[in-house]
Tab-separated table of C-alpha atoms and ligand atoms in Angstrom:
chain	number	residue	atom	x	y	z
A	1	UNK	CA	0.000	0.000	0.000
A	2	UNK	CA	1.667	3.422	-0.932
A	3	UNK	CA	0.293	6.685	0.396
A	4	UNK	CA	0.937	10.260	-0.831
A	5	UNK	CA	-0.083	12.586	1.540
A	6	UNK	CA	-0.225	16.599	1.333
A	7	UNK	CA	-0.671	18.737	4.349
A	8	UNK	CA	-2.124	22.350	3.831
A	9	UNK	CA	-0.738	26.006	5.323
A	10	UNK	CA	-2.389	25.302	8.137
A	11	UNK	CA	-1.445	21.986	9.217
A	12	UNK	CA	2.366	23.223	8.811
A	13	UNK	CA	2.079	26.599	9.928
A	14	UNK	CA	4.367	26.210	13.438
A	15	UNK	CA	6.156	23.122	15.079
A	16	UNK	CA	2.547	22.385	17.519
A	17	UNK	CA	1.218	21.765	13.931
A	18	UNK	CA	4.319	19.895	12.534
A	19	UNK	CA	4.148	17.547	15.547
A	20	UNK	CA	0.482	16.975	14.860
A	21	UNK	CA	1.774	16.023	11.135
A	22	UNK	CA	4.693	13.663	12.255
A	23	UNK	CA	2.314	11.612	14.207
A	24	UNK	CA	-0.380	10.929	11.637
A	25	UNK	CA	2.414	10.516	9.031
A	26	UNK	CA	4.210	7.625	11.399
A	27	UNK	CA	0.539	6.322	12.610
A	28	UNK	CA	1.239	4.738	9.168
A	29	UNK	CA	3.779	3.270	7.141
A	30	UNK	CA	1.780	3.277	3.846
A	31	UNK	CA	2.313	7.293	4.006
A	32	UNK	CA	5.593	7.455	1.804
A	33	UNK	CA	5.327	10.588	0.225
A	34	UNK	CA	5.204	13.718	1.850
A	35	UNK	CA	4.039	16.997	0.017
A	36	UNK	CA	4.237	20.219	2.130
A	37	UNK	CA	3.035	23.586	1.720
A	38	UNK	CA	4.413	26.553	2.977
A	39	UNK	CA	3.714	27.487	6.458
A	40	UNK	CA	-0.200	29.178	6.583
A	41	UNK	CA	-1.402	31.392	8.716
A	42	UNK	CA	-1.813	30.450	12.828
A	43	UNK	CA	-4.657	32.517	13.479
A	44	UNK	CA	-6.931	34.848	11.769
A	45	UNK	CA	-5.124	37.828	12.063
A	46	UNK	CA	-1.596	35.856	10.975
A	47	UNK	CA	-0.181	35.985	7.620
A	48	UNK	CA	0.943	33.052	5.394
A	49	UNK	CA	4.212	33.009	4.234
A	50	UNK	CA	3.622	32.859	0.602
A	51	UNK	CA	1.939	36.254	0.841
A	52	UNK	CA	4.907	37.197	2.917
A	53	UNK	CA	7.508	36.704	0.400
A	54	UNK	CA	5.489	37.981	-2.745
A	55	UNK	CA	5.493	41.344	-0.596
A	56	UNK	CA	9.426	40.615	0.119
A	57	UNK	CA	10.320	39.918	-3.690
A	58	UNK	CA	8.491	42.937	-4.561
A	59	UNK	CA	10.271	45.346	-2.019
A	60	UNK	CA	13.823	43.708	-3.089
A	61	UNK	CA	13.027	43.823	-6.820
A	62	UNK	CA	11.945	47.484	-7.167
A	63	UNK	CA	14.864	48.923	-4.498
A	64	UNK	CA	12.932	49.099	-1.799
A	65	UNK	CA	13.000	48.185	1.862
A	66	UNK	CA	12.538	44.537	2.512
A	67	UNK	CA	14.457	43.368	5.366
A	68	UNK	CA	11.870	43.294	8.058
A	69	UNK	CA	9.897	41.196	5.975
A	70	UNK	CA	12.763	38.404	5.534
A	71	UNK	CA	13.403	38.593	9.366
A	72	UNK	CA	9.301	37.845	9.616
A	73	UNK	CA	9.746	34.805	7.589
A	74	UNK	CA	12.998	34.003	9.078
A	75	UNK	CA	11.473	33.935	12.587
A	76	UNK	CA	8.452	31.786	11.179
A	77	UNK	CA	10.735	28.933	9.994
A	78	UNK	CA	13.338	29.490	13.118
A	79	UNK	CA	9.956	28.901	15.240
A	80	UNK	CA	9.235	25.552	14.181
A	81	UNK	CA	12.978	24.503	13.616
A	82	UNK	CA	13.676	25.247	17.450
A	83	UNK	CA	9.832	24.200	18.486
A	84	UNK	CA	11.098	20.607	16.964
A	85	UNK	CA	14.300	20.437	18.162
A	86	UNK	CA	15.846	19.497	14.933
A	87	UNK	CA	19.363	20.050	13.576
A	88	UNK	CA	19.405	21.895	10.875
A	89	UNK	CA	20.294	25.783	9.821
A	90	UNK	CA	18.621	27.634	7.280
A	91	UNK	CA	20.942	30.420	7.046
A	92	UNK	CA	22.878	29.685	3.930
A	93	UNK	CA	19.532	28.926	2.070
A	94	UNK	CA	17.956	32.476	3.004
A	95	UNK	CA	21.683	33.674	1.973
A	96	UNK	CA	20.904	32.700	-1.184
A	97	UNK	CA	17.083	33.753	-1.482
A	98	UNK	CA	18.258	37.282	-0.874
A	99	UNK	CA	20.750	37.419	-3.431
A	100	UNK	CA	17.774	35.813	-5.902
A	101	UNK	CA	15.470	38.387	-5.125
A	102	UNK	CA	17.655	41.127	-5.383
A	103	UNK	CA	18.938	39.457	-8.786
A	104	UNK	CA	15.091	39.703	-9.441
A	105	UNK	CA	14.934	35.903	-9.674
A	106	UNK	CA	10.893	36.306	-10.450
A	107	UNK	CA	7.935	36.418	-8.276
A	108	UNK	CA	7.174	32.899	-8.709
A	109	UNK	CA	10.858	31.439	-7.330
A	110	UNK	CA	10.215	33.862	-4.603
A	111	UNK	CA	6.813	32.154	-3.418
A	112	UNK	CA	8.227	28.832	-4.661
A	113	UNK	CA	10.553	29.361	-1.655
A	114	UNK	CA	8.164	28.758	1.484
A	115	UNK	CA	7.202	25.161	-0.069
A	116	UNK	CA	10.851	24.844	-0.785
A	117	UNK	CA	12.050	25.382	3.110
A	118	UNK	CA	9.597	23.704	4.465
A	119	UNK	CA	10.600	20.868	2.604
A	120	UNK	CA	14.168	20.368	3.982
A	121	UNK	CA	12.430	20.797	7.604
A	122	UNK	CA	9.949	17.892	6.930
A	123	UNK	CA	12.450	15.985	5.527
A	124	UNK	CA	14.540	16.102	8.139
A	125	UNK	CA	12.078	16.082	11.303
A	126	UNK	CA	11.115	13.284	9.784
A	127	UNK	CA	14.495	11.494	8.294
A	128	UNK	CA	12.878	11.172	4.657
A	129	UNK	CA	14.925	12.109	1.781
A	130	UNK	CA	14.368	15.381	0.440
A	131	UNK	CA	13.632	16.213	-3.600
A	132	UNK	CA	13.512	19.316	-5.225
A	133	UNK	CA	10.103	19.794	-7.134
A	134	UNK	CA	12.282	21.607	-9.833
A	135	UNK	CA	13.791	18.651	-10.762
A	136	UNK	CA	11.155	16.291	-11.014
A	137	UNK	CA	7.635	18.532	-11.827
A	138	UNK	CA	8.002	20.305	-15.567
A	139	UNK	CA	6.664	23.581	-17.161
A	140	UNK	CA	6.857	24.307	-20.619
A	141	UNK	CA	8.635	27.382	-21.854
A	142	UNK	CA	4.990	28.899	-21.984
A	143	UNK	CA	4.573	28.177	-18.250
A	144	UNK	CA	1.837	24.939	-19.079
A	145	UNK	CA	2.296	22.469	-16.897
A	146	UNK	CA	4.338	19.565	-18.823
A	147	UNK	CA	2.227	15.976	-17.163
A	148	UNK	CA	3.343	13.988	-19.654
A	149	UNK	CA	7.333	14.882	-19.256
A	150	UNK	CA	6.571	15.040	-15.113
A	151	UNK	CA	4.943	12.026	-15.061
A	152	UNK	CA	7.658	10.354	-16.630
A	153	UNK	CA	10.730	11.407	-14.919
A	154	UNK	CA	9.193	12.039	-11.514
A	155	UNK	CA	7.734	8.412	-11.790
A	156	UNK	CA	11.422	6.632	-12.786
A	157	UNK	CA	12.833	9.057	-9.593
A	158	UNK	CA	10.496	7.634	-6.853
A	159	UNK	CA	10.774	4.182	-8.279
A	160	UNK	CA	13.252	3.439	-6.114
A	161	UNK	CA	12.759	5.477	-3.352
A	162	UNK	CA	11.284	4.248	0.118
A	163	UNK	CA	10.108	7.513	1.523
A	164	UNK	CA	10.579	11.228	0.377
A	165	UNK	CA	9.695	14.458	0.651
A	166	UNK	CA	8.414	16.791	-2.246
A	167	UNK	CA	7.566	20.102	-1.576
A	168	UNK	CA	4.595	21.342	-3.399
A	169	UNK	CA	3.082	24.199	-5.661
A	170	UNK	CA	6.040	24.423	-7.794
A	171	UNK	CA	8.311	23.502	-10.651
A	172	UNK	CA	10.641	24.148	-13.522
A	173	UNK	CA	11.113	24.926	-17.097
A	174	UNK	CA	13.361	23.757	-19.570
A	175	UNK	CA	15.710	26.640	-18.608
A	176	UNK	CA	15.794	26.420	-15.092
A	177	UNK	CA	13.160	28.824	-14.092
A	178	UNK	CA	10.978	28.363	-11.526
A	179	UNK	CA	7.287	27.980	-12.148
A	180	UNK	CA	3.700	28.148	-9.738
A	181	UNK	CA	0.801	27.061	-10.125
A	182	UNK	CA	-1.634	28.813	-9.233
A	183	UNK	CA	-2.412	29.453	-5.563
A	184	UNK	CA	-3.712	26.798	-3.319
A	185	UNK	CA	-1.393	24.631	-6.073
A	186	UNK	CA	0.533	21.684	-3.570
A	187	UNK	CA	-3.311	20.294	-4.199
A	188	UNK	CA	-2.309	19.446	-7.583
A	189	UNK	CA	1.877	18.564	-6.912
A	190	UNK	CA	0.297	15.889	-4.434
A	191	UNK	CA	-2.481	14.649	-7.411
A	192	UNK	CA	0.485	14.341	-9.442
A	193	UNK	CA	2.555	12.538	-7.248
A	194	UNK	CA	0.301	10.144	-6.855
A	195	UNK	CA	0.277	9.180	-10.203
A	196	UNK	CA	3.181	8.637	-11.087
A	197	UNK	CA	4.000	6.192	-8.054
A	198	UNK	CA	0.361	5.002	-8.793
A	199	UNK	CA	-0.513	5.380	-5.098
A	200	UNK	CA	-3.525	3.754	-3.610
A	201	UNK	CA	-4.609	6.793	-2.012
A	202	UNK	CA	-3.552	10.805	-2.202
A	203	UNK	CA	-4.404	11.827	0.858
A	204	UNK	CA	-4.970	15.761	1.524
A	205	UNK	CA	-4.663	17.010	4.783
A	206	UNK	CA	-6.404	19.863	6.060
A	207	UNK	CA	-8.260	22.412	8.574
A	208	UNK	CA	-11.343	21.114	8.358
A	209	UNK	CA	-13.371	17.467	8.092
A	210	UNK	CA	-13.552	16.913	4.489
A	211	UNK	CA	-16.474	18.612	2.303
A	212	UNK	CA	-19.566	20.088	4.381
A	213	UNK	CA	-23.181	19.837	3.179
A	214	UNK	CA	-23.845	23.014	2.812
A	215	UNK	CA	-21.779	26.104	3.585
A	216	UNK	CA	-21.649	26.279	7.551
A	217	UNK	CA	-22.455	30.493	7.477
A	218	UNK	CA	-26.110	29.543	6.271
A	219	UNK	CA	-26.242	25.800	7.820
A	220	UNK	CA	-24.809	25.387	11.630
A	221	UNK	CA	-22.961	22.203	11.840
A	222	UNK	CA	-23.920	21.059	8.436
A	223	UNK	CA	-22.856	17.111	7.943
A	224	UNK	CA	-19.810	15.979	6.228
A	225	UNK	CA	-20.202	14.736	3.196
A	226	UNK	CA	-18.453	10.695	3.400
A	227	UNK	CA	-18.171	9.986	-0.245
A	228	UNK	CA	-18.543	11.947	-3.122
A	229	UNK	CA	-17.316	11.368	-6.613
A	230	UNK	CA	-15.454	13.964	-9.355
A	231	UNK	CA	-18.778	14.608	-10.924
A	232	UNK	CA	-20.972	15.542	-8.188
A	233	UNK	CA	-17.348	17.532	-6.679
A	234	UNK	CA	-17.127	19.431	-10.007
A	235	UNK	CA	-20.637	20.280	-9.667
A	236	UNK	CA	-20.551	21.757	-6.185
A	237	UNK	CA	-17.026	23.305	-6.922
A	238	UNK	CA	-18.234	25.623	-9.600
A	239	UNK	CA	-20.937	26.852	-7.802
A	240	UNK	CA	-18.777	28.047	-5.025
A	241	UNK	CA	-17.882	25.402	-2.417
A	242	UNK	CA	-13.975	24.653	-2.522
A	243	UNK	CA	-11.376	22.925	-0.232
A	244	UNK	CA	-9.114	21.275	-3.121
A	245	UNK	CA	-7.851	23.048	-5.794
A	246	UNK	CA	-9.820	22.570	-9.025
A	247	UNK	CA	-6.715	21.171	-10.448
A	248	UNK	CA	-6.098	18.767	-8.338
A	249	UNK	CA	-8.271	16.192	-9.712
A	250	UNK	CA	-7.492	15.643	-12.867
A	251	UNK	CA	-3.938	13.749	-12.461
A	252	UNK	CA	-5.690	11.365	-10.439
A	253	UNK	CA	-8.842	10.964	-11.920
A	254	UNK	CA	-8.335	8.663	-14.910
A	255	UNK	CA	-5.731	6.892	-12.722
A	256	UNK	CA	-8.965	5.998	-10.584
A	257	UNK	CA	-6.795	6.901	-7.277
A	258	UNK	CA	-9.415	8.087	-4.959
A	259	UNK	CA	-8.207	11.436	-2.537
A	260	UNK	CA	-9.487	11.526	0.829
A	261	UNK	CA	-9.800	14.789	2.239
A	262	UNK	CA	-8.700	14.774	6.347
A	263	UNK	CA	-8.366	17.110	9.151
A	264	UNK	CA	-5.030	17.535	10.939
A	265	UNK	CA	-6.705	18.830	14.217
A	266	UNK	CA	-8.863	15.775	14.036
A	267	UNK	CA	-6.887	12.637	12.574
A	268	UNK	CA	-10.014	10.497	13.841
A	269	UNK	CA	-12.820	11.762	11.808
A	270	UNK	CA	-12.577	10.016	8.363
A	271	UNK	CA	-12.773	13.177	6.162
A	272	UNK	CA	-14.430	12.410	2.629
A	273	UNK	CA	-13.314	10.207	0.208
A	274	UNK	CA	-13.164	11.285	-3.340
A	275	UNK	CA	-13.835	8.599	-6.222
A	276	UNK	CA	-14.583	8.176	-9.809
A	277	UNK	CA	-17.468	6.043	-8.889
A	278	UNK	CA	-19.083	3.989	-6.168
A	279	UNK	CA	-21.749	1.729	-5.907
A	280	UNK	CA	-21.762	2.635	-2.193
A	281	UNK	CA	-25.562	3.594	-1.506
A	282	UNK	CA	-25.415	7.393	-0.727
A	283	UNK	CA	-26.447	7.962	2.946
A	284	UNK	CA	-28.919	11.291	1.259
A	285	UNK	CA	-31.118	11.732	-1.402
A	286	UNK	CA	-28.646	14.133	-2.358
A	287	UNK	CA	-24.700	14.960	-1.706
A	288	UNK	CA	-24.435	18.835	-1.024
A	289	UNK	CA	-26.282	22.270	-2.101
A	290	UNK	CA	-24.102	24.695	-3.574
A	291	UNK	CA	-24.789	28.174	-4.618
A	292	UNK	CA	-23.849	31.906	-5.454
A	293	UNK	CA	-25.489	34.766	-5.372
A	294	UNK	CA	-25.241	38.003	-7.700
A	295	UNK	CA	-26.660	36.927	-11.371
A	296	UNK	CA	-28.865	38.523	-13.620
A	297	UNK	CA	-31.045	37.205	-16.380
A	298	UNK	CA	-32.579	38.725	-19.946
A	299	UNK	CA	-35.619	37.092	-20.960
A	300	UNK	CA	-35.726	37.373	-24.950
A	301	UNK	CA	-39.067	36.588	-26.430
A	302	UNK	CA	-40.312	36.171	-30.128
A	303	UNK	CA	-43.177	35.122	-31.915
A	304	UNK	CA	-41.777	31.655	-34.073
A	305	UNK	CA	-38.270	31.846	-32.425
A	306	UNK	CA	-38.367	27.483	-32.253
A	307	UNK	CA	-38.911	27.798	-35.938
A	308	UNK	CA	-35.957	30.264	-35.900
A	309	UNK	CA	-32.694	28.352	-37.155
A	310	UNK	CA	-29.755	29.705	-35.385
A	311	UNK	CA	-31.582	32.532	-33.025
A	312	UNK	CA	-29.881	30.872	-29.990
A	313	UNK	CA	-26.301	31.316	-31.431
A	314	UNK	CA	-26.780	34.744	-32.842
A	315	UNK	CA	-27.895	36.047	-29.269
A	316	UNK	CA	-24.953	34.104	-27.700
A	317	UNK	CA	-22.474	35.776	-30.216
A	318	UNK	CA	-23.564	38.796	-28.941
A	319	UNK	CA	-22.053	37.738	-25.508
A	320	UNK	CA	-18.904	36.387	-26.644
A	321	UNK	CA	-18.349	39.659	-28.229
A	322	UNK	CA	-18.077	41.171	-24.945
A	323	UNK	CA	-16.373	38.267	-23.548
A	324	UNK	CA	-19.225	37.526	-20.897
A	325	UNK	CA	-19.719	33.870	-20.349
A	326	UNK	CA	-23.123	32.313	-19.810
A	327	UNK	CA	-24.273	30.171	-16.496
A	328	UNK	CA	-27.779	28.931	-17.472
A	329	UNK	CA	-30.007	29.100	-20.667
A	330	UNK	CA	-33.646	27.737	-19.778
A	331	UNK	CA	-36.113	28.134	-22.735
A	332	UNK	CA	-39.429	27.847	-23.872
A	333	UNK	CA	-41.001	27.654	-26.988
A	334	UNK	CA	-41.302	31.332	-27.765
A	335	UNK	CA	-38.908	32.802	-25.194
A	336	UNK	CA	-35.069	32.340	-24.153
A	337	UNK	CA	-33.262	33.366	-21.111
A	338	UNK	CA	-29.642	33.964	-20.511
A	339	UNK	CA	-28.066	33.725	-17.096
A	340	UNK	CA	-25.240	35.761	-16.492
A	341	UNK	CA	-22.736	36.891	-13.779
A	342	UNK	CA	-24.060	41.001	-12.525
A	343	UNK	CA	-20.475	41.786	-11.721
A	344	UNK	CA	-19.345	40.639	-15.356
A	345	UNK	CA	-22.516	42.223	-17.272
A	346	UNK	CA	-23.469	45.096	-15.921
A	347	UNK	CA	-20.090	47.112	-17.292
A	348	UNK	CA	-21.655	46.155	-21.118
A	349	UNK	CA	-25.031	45.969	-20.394
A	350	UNK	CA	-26.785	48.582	-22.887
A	351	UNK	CA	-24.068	46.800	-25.689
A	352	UNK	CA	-25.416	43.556	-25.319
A	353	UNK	CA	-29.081	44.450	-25.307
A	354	UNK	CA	-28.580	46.848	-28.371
A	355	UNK	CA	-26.838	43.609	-29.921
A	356	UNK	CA	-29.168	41.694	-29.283
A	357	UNK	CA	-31.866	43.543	-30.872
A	358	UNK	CA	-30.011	43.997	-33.698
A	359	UNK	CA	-28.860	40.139	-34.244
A	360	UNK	CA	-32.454	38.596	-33.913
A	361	UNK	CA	-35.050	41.850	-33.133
A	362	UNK	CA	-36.765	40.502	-30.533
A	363	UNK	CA	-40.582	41.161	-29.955
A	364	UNK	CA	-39.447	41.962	-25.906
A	365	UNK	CA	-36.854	41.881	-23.915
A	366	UNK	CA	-36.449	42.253	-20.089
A	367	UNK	CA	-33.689	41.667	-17.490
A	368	UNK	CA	-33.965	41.198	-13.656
A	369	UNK	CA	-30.782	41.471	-11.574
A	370	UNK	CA	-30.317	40.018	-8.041
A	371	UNK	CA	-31.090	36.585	-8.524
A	372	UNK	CA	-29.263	33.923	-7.496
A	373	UNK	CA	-28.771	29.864	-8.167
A	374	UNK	CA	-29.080	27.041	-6.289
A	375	UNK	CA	-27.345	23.639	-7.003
A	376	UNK	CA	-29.055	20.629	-5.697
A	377	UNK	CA	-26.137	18.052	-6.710
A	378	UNK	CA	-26.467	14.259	-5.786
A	379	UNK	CA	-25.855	10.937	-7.577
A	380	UNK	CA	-28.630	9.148	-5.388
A	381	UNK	CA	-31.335	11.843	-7.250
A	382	UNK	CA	-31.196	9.179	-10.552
A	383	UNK	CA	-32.328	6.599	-8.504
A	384	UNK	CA	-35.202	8.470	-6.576
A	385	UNK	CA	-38.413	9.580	-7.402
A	386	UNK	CA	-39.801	12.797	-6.457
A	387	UNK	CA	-36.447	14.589	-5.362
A	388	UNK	CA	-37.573	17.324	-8.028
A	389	UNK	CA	-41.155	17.733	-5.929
A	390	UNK	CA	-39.813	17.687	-2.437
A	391	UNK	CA	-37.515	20.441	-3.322
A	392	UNK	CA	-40.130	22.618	-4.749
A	393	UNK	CA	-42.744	21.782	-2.046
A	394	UNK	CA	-39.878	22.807	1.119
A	395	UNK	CA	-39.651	25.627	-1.165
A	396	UNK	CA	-43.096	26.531	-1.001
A	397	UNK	CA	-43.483	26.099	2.466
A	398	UNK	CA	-40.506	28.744	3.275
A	399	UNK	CA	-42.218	30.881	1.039
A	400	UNK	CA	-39.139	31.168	-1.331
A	401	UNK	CA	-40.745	31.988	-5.259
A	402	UNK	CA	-38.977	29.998	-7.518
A	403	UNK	CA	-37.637	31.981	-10.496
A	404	UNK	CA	-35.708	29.123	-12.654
A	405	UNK	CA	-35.650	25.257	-12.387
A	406	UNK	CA	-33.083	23.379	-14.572
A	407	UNK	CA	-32.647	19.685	-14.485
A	408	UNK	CA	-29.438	18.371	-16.539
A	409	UNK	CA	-30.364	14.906	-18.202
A	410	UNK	CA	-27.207	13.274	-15.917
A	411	UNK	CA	-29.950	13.850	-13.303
A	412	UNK	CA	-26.726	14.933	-10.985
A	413	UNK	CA	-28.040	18.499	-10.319
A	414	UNK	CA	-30.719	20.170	-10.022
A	415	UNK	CA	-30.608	24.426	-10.433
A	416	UNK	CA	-32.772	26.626	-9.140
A	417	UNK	CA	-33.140	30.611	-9.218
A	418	UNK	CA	-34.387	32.798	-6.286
A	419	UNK	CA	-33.901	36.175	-5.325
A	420	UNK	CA	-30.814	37.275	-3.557
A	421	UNK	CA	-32.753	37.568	-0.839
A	422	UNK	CA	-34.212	34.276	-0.577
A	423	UNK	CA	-30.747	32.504	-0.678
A	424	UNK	CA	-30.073	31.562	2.536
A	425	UNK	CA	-33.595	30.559	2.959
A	426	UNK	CA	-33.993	28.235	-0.117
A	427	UNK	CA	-30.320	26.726	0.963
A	428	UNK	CA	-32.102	26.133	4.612
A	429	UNK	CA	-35.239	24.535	3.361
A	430	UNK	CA	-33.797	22.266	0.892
A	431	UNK	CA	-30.716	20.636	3.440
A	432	UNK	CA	-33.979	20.479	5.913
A	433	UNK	CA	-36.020	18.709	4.016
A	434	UNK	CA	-33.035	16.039	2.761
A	435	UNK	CA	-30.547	16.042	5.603
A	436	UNK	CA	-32.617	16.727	8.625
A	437	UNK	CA	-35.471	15.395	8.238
A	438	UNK	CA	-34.529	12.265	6.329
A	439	UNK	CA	-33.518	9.304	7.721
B	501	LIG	N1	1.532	28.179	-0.435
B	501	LIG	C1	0.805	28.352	-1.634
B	501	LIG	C2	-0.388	29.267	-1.383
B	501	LIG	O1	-0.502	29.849	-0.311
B	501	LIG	C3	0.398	27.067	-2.263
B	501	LIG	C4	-0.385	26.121	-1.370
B	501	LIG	O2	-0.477	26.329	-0.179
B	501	LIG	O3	-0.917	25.153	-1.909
B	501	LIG	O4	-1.196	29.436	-2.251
């Protein structure tokens, strides 16, 4: 059985945490791999120190003062260094970050840098060997991530290795240069790793259980969710709900390595497991209700528009034009409506509409802003009868007026629009009427 495991910010962000880490990773012997991030923040008010050294590569870089800054990040490594009592000294290493940053090495080798150091302190607290992502994870000169060339050499590398660490979020080009991913990115080194030693399980370590639910500011205590697949996670993802990065689960999904999301603070609770697919009978009708507020819609309407070939892609050219991308598009025989983000419309609003009318002349056209969807996501729906009409009749009770309803054939999610201000309410009714109340 081989393990990757990846702890977040959070789990690593002083040596209380580390020592938290060390025991879960020698609770068992499966758990190889190591993949760190840099150290996050220890409280609310703390900073990470990523963001710390962007703001000290930019001070070095354009002349200005930056010193205090290193010493902050100094002190944050020095911290959990002494805190575990291990030998090691960091001071030639931040020797040479300085001289990088004031060589303006780039701001991604500077943020590289807190994955990169905490690295050689995992490795050695826990006497693993230590490899450099930049020699085993590969970016093209274009800065695209290079899977098949990573998955290749990084795979032959660990072949023979018993137990290593590989600090995350970062790589290399051809030249040398060191590349990012985006942020939150030691998701993805850790879905990578996986794959090429074809682990059983990628483990990701966290702050909190695994996925929730529903989003605990509207819910209190929502449930965990125990299994969910890359579908239904997709699903909830892009309407807002997100502990992994997005990225992270495509290395391992056609690999079918499942990732189970677990909390460092609480090693015992079993987190949620992330699969392809499962014939495990979900525990709920449904997995988890996503949503986000702020959208708008235009309702187009014209006499004969079904008999209209190509009406739906003239009024979606329109949009492209401006570059606004669509969410929803329910229709009826005679009438079309286009969901869109407010935030991303509103700047070319009296462009589109004037498009519009003059790509299909529309009999009427009206828009409502402050609306907002609802995702109803869940594998079990398929298999269940009347999901559809328990979610509108909760809805009824609360009193929430249902704007939209759309039902992809998968019959994985179901969307609905309210009003803004019947968000939290719709979210409420709907996880009552599944989660609470259901047995
Ligand atoms: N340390 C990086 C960040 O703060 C990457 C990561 O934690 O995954 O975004």
């Amino acid at each position: 059985m081989k393990k990757v495991v990846k702890f977040g910010g959070s789990s690593l962000a002083s040596a209380k945490q580390f020592k938290k880490v060390g025991e879960i990773i020698r609770g068992d012997k499966s758990r190889r791999f190591v993949v760190p991030s840099a150290p996050g923040k220890r409280h609310d008010k703390d900073e990470k120190v990523t963001d710390l050294l962007y703001q000290c590569y930019d001070g070095a870089a354009d002349g200005k003062s930056y010193k205090k800054i290193l010493e902050k990040i100094k002190e944050r490594y020095a911290e959990i260094i002494d805190g575990l009592d291990i030998n090691l000294n960091l001071d030639h290493e931040f020797a040479t970050i300085e001289e990088n940053f004031l060589k303006k090495a780039g701001r991604d080798y500077a943020a590289s840098r807190g994955e990169y150091l905490n690295g050689l302190v995992m490795a050695e607290y826990l006497g693993y060997e230590f490899i450099d992502a930049a020699e085993v994870i590969f970016f093209d000169a274009d800065g695209n991530f290079n899977a098949e060339l990573t998955n290749k050499e990084l795979g032959e590398r660990l072949e023979h290795v018993e137990r290593a660490v590989i600090p995350g979020f970062y790589g290399a080009k051809d030249d040398g240069t060191i590349k990012t991913f985006s942020r939150g990115g030691s998701d993805i080194t850790g879905s990578i790793v996986a794959k090429a030693i074809h682990a059983d399980m990628y483990e990701n370590w966290t702050d909190v259980s695994g996925f929730l639910v529903a989003d605990p500011r509207i819910i209190k205590n929502p449930e965990v969710i125990e299994t969910i697949t890359y579908r239904e996670l997709r699903e909830l993802a892009y309407m807002g709900a997100s502990v992994l990065h997005e990225d992270a689960i495509f290395p391992v999904r056609k690999e079918g390595i499942p990732i189970n999301i677990r909390n460092t603070n609480k090693p015992e609770d079993k987190g949620t497991l992330i699969v392809e697919s499962t014939c495990r009978k979900p525990h709920y009708t449904i997995t988890g209700i996503a949503g986000k507020k702020g959208f708008c819609s235009i309702n187009i309407e014209k006499a004969m528009m079904n008999a209209e070939v190509g009406f739906g892609r003239k009024v979606l050219e329109v949009f492209e034009k401006y570059g606004i991308s669509f969410e929803h598009m329910p229709s009826g025989i005679d009438t079309m409506t286009v969901f869109v983000h407010q935030s991303e419309f509103e700047d070319y609003e009296q462009s589109v509409i004037a498009g519009i009318h003059r790509a299909v002349e529309p009999d009427f056209l009206e828009m409502e802003s402050d609306l907002a969807l609802v995702a109803v996501v869940g594998r079990g729906m398929k298999a269940t009868r009347g999901t559809a009409g328990r979610i509108f009749s909760a809805l009824a009770h609360s009193r929430v007026n249902v704007k939209m309803i759309d039902q992809g054939s998968s019959e994985l999610n179901i969307i609905i629009g309210v009003k803004n201000a019947d968000f939290e309410e719709a979210i409420r009714a709907i996880y009552d009427i599944f989660i609470t109340t259901e047995v």
